[in-house]
XYZ file of N, CA, C and O in Angstrom:
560
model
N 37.537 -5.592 -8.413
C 37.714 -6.990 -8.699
C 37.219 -7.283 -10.105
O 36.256 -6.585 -10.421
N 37.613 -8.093 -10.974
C 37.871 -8.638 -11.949
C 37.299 -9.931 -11.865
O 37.990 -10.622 -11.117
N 36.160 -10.654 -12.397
C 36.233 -12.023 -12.089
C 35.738 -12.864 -13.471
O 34.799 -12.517 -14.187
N 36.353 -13.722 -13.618
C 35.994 -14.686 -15.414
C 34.992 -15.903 -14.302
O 34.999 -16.254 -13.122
N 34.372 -16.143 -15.306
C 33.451 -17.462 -15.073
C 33.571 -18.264 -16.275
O 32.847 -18.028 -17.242
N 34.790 -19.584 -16.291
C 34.811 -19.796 -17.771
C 34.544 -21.309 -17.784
O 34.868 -21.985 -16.808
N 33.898 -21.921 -18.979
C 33.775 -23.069 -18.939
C 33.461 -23.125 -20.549
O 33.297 -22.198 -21.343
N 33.433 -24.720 -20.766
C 32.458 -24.584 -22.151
C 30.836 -24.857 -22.659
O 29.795 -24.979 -22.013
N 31.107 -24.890 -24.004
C 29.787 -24.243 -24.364
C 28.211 -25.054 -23.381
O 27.712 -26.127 -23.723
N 27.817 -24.383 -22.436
C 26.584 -25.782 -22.207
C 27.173 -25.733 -20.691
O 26.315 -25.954 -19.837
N 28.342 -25.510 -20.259
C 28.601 -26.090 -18.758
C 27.722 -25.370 -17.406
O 27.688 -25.994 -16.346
N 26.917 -23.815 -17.550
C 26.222 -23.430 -16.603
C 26.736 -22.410 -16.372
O 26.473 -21.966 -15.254
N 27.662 -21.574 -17.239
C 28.636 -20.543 -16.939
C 27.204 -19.358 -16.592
O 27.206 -18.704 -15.548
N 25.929 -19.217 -17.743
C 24.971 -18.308 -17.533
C 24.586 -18.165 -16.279
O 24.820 -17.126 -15.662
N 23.799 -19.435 -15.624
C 23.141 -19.683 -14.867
C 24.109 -19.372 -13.138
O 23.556 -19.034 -12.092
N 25.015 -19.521 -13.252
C 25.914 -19.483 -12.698
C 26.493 -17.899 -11.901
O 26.829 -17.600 -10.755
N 26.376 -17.106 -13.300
C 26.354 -15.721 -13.460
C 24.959 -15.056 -12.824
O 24.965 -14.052 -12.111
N 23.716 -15.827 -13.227
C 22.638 -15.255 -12.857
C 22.599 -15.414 -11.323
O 22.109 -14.469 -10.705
N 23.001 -16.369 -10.691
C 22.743 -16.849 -9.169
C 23.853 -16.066 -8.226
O 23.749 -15.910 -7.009
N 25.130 -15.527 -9.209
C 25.877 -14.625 -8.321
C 25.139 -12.931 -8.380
O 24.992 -12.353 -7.303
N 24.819 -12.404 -9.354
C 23.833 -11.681 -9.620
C 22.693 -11.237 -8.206
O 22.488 -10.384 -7.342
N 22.253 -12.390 -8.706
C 20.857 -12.316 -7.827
C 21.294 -12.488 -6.323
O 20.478 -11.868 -5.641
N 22.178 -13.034 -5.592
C 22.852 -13.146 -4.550
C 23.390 -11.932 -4.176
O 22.879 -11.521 -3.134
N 24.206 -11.231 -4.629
C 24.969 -10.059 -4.532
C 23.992 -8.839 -4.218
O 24.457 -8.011 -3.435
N 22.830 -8.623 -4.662
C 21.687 -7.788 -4.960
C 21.745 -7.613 -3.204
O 21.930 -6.534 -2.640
N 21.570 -8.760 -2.603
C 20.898 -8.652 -0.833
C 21.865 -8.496 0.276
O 21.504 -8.797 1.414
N 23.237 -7.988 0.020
C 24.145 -7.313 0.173
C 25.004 -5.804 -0.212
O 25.883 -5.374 0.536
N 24.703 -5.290 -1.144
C 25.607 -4.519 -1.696
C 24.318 -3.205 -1.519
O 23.099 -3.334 -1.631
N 25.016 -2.130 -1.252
C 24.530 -0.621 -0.802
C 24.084 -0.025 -2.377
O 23.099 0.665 -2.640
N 25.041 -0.480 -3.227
C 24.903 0.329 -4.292
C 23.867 -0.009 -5.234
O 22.737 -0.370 -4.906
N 24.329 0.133 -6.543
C 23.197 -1.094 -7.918
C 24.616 -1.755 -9.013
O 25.728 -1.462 -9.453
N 23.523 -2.864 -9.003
C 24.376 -3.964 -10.136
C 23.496 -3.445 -11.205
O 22.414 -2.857 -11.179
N 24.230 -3.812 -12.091
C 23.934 -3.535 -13.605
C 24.678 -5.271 -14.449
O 25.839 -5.681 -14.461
N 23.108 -6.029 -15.178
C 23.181 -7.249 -15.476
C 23.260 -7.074 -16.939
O 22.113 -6.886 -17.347
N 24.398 -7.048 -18.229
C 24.383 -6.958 -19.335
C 24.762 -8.207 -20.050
O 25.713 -8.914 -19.717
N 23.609 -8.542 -21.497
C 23.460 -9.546 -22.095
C 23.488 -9.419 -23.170
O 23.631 -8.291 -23.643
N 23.385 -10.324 -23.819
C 23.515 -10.215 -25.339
C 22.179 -9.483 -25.831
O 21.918 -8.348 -26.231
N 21.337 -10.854 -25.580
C 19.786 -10.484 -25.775
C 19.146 -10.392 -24.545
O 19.812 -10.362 -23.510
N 17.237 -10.318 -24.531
C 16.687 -10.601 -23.704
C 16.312 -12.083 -22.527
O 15.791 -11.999 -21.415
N 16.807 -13.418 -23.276
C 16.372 -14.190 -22.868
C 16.729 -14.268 -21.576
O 16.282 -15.357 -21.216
N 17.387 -13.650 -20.462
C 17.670 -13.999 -19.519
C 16.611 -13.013 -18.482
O 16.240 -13.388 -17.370
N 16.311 -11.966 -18.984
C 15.478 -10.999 -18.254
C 15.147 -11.436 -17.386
O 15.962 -11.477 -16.465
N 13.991 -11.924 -17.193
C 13.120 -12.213 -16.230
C 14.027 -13.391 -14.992
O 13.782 -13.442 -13.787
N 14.777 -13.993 -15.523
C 15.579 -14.794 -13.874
C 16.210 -13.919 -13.106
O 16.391 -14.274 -11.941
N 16.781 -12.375 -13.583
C 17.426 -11.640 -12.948
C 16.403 -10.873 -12.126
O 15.452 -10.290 -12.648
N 16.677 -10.900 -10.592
C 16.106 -9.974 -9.804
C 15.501 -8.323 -10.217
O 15.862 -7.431 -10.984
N 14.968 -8.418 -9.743
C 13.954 -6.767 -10.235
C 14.876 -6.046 -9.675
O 15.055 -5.205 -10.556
N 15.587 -5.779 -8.835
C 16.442 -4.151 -8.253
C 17.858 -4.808 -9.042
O 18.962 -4.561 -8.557
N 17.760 -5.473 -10.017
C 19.398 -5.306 -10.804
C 18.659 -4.668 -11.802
O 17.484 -4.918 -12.069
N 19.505 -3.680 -12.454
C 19.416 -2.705 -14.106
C 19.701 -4.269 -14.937
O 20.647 -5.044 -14.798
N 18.565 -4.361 -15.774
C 18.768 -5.508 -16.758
C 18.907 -4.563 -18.129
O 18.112 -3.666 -18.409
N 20.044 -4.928 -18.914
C 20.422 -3.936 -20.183
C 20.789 -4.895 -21.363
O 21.992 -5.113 -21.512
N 19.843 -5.542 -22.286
C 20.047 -6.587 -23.594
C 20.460 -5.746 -24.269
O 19.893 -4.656 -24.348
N 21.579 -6.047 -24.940
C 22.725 -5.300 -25.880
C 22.367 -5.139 -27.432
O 22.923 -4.386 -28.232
N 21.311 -6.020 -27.669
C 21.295 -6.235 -29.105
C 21.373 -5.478 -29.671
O 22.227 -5.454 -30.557
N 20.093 -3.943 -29.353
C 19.965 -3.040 -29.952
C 20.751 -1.858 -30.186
O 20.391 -0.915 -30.891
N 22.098 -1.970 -29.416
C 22.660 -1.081 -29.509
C 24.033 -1.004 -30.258
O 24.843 -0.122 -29.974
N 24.296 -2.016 -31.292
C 25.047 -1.972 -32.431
C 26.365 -2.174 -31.852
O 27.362 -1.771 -32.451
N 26.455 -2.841 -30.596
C 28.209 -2.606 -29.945
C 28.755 -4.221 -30.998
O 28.094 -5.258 -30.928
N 29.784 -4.120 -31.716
C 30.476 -4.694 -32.202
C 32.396 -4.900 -31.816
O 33.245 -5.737 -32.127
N 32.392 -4.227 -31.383
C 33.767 -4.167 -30.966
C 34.276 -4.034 -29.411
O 33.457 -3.522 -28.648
N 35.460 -4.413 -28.887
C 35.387 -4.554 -27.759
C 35.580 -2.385 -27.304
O 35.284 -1.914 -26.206
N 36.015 -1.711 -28.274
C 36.375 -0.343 -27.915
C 34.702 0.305 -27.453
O 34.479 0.841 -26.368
N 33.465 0.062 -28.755
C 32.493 0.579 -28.424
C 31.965 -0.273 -27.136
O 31.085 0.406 -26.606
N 32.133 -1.339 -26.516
C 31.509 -1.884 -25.430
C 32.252 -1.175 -24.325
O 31.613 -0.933 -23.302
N 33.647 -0.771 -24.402
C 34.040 0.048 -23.203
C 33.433 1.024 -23.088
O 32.950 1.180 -21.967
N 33.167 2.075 -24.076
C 32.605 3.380 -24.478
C 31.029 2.891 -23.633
O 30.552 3.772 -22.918
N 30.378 1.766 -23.695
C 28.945 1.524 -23.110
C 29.106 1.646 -22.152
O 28.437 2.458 -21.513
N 30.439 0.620 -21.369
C 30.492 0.922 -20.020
C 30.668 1.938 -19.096
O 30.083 2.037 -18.018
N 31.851 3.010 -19.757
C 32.128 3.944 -19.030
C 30.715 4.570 -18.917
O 30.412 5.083 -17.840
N 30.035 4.572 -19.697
C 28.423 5.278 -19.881
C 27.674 4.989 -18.710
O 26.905 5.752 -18.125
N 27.968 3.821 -18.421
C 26.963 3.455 -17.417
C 27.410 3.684 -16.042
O 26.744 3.646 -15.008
N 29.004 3.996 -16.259
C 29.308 4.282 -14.937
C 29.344 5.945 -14.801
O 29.747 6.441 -13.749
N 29.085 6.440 -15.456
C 29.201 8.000 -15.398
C 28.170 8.336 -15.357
O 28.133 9.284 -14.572
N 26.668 8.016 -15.975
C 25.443 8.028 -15.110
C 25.278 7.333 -13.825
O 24.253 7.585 -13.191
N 25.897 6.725 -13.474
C 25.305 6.282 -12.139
C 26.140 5.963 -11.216
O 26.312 4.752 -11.078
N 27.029 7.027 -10.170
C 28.204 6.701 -9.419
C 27.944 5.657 -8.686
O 28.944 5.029 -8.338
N 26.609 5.131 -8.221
C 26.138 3.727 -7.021
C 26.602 2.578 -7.712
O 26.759 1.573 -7.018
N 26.960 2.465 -9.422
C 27.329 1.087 -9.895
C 28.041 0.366 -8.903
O 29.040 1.041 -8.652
N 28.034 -0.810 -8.115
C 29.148 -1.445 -7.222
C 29.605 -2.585 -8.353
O 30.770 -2.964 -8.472
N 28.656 -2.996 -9.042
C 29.182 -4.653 -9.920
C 28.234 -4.495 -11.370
O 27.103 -4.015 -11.448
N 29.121 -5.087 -12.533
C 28.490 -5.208 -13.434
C 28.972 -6.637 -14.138
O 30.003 -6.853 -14.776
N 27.962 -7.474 -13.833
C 27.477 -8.532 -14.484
C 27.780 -8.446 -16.293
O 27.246 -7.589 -16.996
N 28.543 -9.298 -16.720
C 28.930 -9.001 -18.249
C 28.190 -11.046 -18.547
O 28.286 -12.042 -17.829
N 27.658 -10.867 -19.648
C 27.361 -12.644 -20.071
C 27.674 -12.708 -21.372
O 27.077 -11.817 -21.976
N 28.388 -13.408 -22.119
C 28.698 -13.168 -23.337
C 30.175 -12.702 -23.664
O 30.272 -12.502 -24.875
N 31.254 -12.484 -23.045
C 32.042 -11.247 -23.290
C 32.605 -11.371 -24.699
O 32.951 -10.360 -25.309
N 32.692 -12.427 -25.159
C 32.969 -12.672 -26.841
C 31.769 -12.376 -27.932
O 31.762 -11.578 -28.869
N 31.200 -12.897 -27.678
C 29.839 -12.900 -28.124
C 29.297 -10.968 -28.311
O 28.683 -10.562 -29.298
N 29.619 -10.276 -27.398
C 29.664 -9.157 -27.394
C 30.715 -7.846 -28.414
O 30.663 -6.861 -29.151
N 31.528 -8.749 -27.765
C 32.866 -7.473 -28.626
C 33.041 -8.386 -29.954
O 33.751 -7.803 -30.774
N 32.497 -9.916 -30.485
C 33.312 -10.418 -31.730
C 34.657 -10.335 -31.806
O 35.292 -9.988 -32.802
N 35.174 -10.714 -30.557
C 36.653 -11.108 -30.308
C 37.437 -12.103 -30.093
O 36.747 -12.968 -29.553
N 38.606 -12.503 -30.228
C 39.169 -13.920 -29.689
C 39.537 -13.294 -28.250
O 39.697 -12.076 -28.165
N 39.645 -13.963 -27.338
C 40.383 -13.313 -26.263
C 41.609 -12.923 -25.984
O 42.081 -12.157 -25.144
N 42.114 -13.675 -26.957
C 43.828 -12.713 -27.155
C 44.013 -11.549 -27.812
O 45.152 -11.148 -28.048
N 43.023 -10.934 -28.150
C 42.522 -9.554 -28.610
C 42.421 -9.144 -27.464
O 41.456 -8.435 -27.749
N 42.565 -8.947 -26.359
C 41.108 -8.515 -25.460
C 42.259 -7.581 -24.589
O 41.974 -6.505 -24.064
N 43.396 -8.114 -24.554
C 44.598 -7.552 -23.631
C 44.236 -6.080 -23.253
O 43.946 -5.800 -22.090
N 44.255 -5.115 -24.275
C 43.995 -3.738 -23.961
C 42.757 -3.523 -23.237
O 42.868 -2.913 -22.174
N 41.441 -3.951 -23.643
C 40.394 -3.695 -22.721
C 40.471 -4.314 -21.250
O 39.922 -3.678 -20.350
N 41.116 -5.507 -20.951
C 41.281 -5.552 -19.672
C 42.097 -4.349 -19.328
O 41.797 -3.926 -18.212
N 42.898 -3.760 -19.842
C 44.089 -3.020 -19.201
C 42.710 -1.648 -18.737
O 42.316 -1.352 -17.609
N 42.403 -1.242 -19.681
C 41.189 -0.395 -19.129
C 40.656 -1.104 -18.613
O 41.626 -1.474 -17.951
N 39.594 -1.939 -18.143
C 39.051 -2.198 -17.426
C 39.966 -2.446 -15.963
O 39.172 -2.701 -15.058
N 40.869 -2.446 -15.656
C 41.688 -2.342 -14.650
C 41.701 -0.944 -14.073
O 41.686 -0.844 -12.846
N 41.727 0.167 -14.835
C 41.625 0.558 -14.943
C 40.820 1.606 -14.221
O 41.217 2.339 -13.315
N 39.333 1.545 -14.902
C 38.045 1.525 -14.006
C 37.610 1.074 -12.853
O 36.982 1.638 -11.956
N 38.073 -0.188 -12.983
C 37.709 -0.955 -11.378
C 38.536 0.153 -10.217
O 38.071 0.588 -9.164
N 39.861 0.409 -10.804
C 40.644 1.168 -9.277
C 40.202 2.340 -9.294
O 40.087 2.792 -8.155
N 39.887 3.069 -10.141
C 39.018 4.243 -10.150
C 37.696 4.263 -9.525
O 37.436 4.905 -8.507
N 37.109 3.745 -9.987
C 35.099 4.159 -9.880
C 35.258 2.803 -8.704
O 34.213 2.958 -8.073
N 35.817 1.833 -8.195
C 35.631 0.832 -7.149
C 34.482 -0.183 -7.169
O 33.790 -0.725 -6.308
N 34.606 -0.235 -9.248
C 33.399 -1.163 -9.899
C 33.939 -2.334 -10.081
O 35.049 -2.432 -10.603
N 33.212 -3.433 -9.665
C 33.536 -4.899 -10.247
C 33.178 -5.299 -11.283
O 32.050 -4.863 -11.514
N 33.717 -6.207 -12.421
C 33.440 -6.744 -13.236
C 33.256 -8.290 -13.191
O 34.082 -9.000 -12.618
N 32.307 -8.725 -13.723
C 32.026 -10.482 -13.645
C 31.536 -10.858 -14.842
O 30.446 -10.559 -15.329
N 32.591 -11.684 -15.396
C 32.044 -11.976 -17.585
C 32.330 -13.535 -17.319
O 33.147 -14.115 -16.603
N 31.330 -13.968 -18.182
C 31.471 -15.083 -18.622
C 32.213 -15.377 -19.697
O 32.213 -14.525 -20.586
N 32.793 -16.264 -19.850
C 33.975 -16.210 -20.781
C 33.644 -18.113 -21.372
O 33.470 -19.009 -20.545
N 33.628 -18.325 -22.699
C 33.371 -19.954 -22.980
C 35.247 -19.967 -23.265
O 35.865 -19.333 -24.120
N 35.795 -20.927 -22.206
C 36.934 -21.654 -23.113
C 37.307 -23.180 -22.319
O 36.666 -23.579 -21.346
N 37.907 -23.570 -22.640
C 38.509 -25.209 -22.549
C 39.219 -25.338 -21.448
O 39.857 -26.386 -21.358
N 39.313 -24.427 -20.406
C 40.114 -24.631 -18.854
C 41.060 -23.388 -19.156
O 41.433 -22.917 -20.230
N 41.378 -22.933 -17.542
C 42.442 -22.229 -17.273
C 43.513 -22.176 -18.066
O 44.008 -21.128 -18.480
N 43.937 -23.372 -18.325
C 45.119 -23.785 -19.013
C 45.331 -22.833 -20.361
O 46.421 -22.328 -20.627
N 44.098 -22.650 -21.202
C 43.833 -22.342 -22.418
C 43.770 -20.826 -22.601
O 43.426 -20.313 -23.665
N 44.190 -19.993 -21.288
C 43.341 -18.439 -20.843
C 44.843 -18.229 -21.968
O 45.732 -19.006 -22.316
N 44.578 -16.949 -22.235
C 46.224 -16.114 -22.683
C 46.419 -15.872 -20.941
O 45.890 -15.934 -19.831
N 47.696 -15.534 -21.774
C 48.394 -15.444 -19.839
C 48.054 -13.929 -19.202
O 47.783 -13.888 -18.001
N 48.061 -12.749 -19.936
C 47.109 -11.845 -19.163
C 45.893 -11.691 -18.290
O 45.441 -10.721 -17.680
N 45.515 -12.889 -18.410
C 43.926 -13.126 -17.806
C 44.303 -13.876 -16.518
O 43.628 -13.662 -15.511
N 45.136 -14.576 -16.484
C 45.092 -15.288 -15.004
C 45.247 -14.695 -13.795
O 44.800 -15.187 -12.759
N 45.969 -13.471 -13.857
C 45.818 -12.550 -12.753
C 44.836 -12.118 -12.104
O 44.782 -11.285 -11.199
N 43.621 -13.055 -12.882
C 42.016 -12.577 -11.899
C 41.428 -13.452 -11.896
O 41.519 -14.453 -12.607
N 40.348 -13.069 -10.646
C 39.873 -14.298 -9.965
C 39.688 -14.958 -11.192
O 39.887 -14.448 -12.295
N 39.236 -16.302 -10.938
C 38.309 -17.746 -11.859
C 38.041 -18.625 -11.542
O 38.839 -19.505 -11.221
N 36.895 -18.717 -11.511
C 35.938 -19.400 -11.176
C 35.783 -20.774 -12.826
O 35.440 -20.415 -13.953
N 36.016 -21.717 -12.576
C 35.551 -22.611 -14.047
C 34.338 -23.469 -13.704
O 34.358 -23.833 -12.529
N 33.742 -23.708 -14.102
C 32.362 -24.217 -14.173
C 32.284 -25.643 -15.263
O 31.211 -26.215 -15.456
């Protein structure tokens, strides 16, 4: 599964993300993995999620953030969900750039049987490119 959480800037899209997060944790067999820009969110995320602040690791593009992910799923076959916050903010992309990494990330999900959940800032459904509506959304 594939899921956007989109709203704009200020609407609760984080917080939102953090409470599915932390919810999901007291169900799922495997491990979530919670990735952010920076640290500021650390500490609201539950202790048995992998908390991973991106700053330090120079990902600029949406190709090296796939390259992170597959990483994280090839150390650790239990990944069930990975929490994404930022997804622009991360790769420095418009989202009509983004077409190919969903296509991989489609990808992955039917392979490894990993979920993805990104927060995404935009102006309503209406505004998605049309590749994106094919997955869940949630707007906030």
């Amino acid at each position: 599964m594939i899921k956007l959480i989109i709203g704009k800037e200020g609407s609760g899209k984080t917080r939102t993300l953090i409470q599915e997060a932390n919810e999901s944790i007291k169900r799922t067999k495997g491990n979530i993995v919670f990735l952010d820009v920076d640290n500021n969110h650390m500490f609201q995320i539950d202790y048995k999620i992998r908390f991973m602040g991106l700053k330090d690791y120079q990902i600029n593009s949406e190709e090296v953030f796939y390259g992170y992910i597959c990483g994280i799923i090839s150390s650790n076959y239990d990944v069930e969900s990975i929490y994404i916050d930022g997804l622009l903010k991360i790769t420095d992309k418009s989202l009509e750039e983004m077409e190919e990494f969903f296509k991989k990330l489609d990808a992955l999900e039917i392979r490894y049987n990993v979920s993805f959940i990104f927060t995404i800032t935009a102006d309503g459904v209406e505004k998605l490119p049309k590749f994106l509506k094919k997955y869940i959304i949630l707007e906030v």
